[in-house]
Each structure stands twice: as C-alpha cells, then as structure tokens.
Coordinates of C-alpha atoms in Angstrom, one line a residue:
X694 CA 2.3 9.0 -5.7
X695 CA 0.4 10.4 -2.7
X696 CA -3.5 10.3 -2.6
X697 CA -5.3 13.6 -2.9
X698 CA -8.4 14.6 -0.9
X699 CA -11.3 15.9 -2.9
X700 CA -10.3 19.7 -2.2
X701 CA -6.7 19.0 -3.0
X702 CA -7.7 17.4 -6.3
X703 CA -10.1 20.2 -7.1
X704 CA -7.5 22.9 -6.6
X705 CA -4.7 20.7 -8.4
X706 CA -7.0 20.5 -11.5
X707 CA -7.3 24.4 -11.5
X708 CA -3.5 24.7 -11.2
X709 CA -3.0 22.2 -13.9
X710 CA -5.2 24.4 -16.1
X711 CA -3.4 27.8 -15.2
X712 CA 0.1 26.0 -15.4
X713 CA 1.6 28.8 -13.3
X714 CA -0.2 30.9 -10.6
X715 CA -0.5 32.6 -7.3
X716 CA -3.4 31.7 -4.6
X717 CA -5.3 34.7 -5.9
X718 CA -5.4 33.4 -9.3
X719 CA -6.9 30.3 -8.0
X720 CA -9.5 32.0 -5.9
X721 CA -10.4 34.2 -9.0
X722 CA -10.7 31.1 -11.3
X723 CA -13.0 29.4 -8.8
X724 CA -15.1 32.4 -8.7
X725 CA -15.3 33.5 -12.4
X726 CA -14.8 29.9 -14.3
X727 CA -16.5 27.6 -11.8
X728 CA -19.2 30.0 -10.5
X729 CA -18.1 28.8 -6.9
X730 CA -18.5 31.2 -3.9
X731 CA -14.8 32.1 -3.2
X732 CA -13.4 30.2 -0.1
X733 CA -11.0 32.1 2.2
X734 CA -7.6 32.8 0.9
X735 CA -6.0 31.0 3.9
X736 CA -8.0 27.9 3.0
X737 CA -6.7 27.7 -0.6
X738 CA -3.3 28.8 0.5
X739 CA -3.1 25.9 3.0
X740 CA -4.3 23.4 0.4
X741 CA -1.6 24.7 -2.0
X742 CA 1.0 24.1 0.6
X743 CA -0.2 20.8 1.3
X744 CA 0.0 20.3 -2.3
X745 CA 3.7 21.3 -2.3
X746 CA 4.4 19.1 0.7
X747 CA 3.2 16.0 -1.0
X748 CA 5.3 16.8 -4.1
X749 CA 2.6 18.0 -6.7
X750 CA 3.6 21.5 -6.7
X751 CA 6.8 23.8 -6.6
X752 CA 7.0 27.5 -6.3
X753 CA 9.0 30.2 -7.2
X754 CA 9.3 33.2 -4.8
X755 CA 9.0 37.1 -5.8
X756 CA 9.4 38.5 -2.5
X757 CA 6.6 37.3 -0.3
X758 CA 4.4 36.1 -3.2
X759 CA 4.6 32.7 -4.4
X760 CA 4.1 31.6 -7.9
X761 CA 3.1 27.9 -8.0
X762 CA 3.4 25.3 -10.9
X763 CA 2.7 21.7 -10.9
X764 CA 5.6 19.1 -11.0
X765 CA 3.1 16.1 -11.5
X766 CA 1.6 16.2 -14.8
X767 CA -2.3 15.6 -15.1
X768 CA -1.6 12.6 -17.0
X769 CA 0.9 11.2 -14.5
X770 CA -1.9 11.5 -11.9
X771 CA -4.8 10.1 -14.1
X772 CA -2.7 7.1 -14.7
X773 CA -1.7 6.4 -11.1
X774 CA -5.3 7.2 -9.9
X775 CA -6.8 4.7 -12.6
X776 CA -4.6 2.0 -11.9
X777 CA -5.4 2.2 -8.0
X778 CA -9.1 2.1 -9.1
X779 CA -8.8 -0.6 -11.3
X780 CA -6.6 -2.4 -8.6
X781 CA -9.3 -1.8 -5.7
X782 CA -12.5 -2.2 -7.6
X783 CA -11.9 -4.6 -10.5
X784 CA -9.0 -7.1 -9.3
X785 CA -6.4 -5.2 -11.3
X786 CA -8.0 -6.2 -14.6
X787 CA -8.9 -3.4 -17.2
X788 CA -10.9 -6.1 -19.0
X789 CA -13.0 -6.3 -15.9
X790 CA -13.4 -2.6 -15.9
X791 CA -14.3 -2.3 -19.5
X792 CA -16.9 -5.1 -19.0
X793 CA -18.5 -3.4 -16.2
X794 CA -18.9 -0.2 -18.3
X795 CA -20.3 -2.0 -21.2
X796 CA -22.7 -3.9 -18.8
X797 CA -23.9 -0.7 -17.2
X798 CA -24.5 0.4 -20.6
X799 CA -22.3 3.6 -20.3
X800 CA -20.2 2.5 -23.4
X801 CA -21.8 1.5 -26.8
X802 CA -20.3 -0.6 -29.5
X803 CA -19.1 2.3 -31.4
X804 CA -17.3 3.7 -28.6
X805 CA -15.8 0.3 -27.7
X806 CA -14.6 -0.2 -31.4
X807 CA -13.1 3.2 -31.3
X808 CA -11.1 2.3 -28.1
X809 CA -10.0 -1.0 -29.7
X810 CA -8.7 0.9 -32.8
X811 CA -6.7 3.5 -30.6
X812 CA -5.1 0.4 -28.8
X813 CA -4.2 -1.1 -32.4
X814 CA -2.7 2.2 -33.5
X815 CA -0.5 2.5 -30.4
X816 CA 0.7 -1.2 -30.8

C-alpha cells in the first residue's frame, strides 16, 4: 500500500466519513465540519485524482461529475501505517511501542489492563 502525504490523508479521512462524495462535498465538509478555509476546487480535485491513482479510491461517472468512494478501508490503512511506524521507530516490536507509551505516561495501568483484556478476548 502506498504512503499518503498529509494532505492526501486529510482528504482520505473525509472521504471515509462521507463514504460516497463528489469534490464539492469534500469542500463543504472542510468548511462546515472542520472550520477550515475552503481550498480551491482544483486542489482538492487533484488530490482526489492522486488518491485514485494510488489505489485508494474509485469513482462512478454521472456525465462530467464523478462520485468517489473508498476502496481501501480506514482499518486497512491504519493497520499498514501502524505496522510501518512500529517497524521504523520500535524495531518492529509492539512491546517496545507499549513500553514507550507507558514510560511517557500516555497510558495508565487501567488503560493497559483494558488492552490486555481485549487481547485475551480476541484469543
């Protein structure tokens, strides 16, 4: 799976929320839900085309209007991104990641126990 830039990832998160959308829906979401200054239509349109070329989106054409939808789920992307992050920064060890988070006091004992319980339920 190809890596996304920050801008591509931001647009992809919006598309995952909207599920099916045209470029103007993305712009409206940015302005109304994210309180962002609306970027140019051409900028978002270019990002969407890049996402499609990277295999994250597909589209359905209605005349000259394209409706886009994700073909990579948020969960698939998150899993791949987390694996790469752990590989790059924690020697491929989830244990090293959890130890780091605990050391930095970003995870308390109760939260850690909850994670252990979830893992045990899945096994």
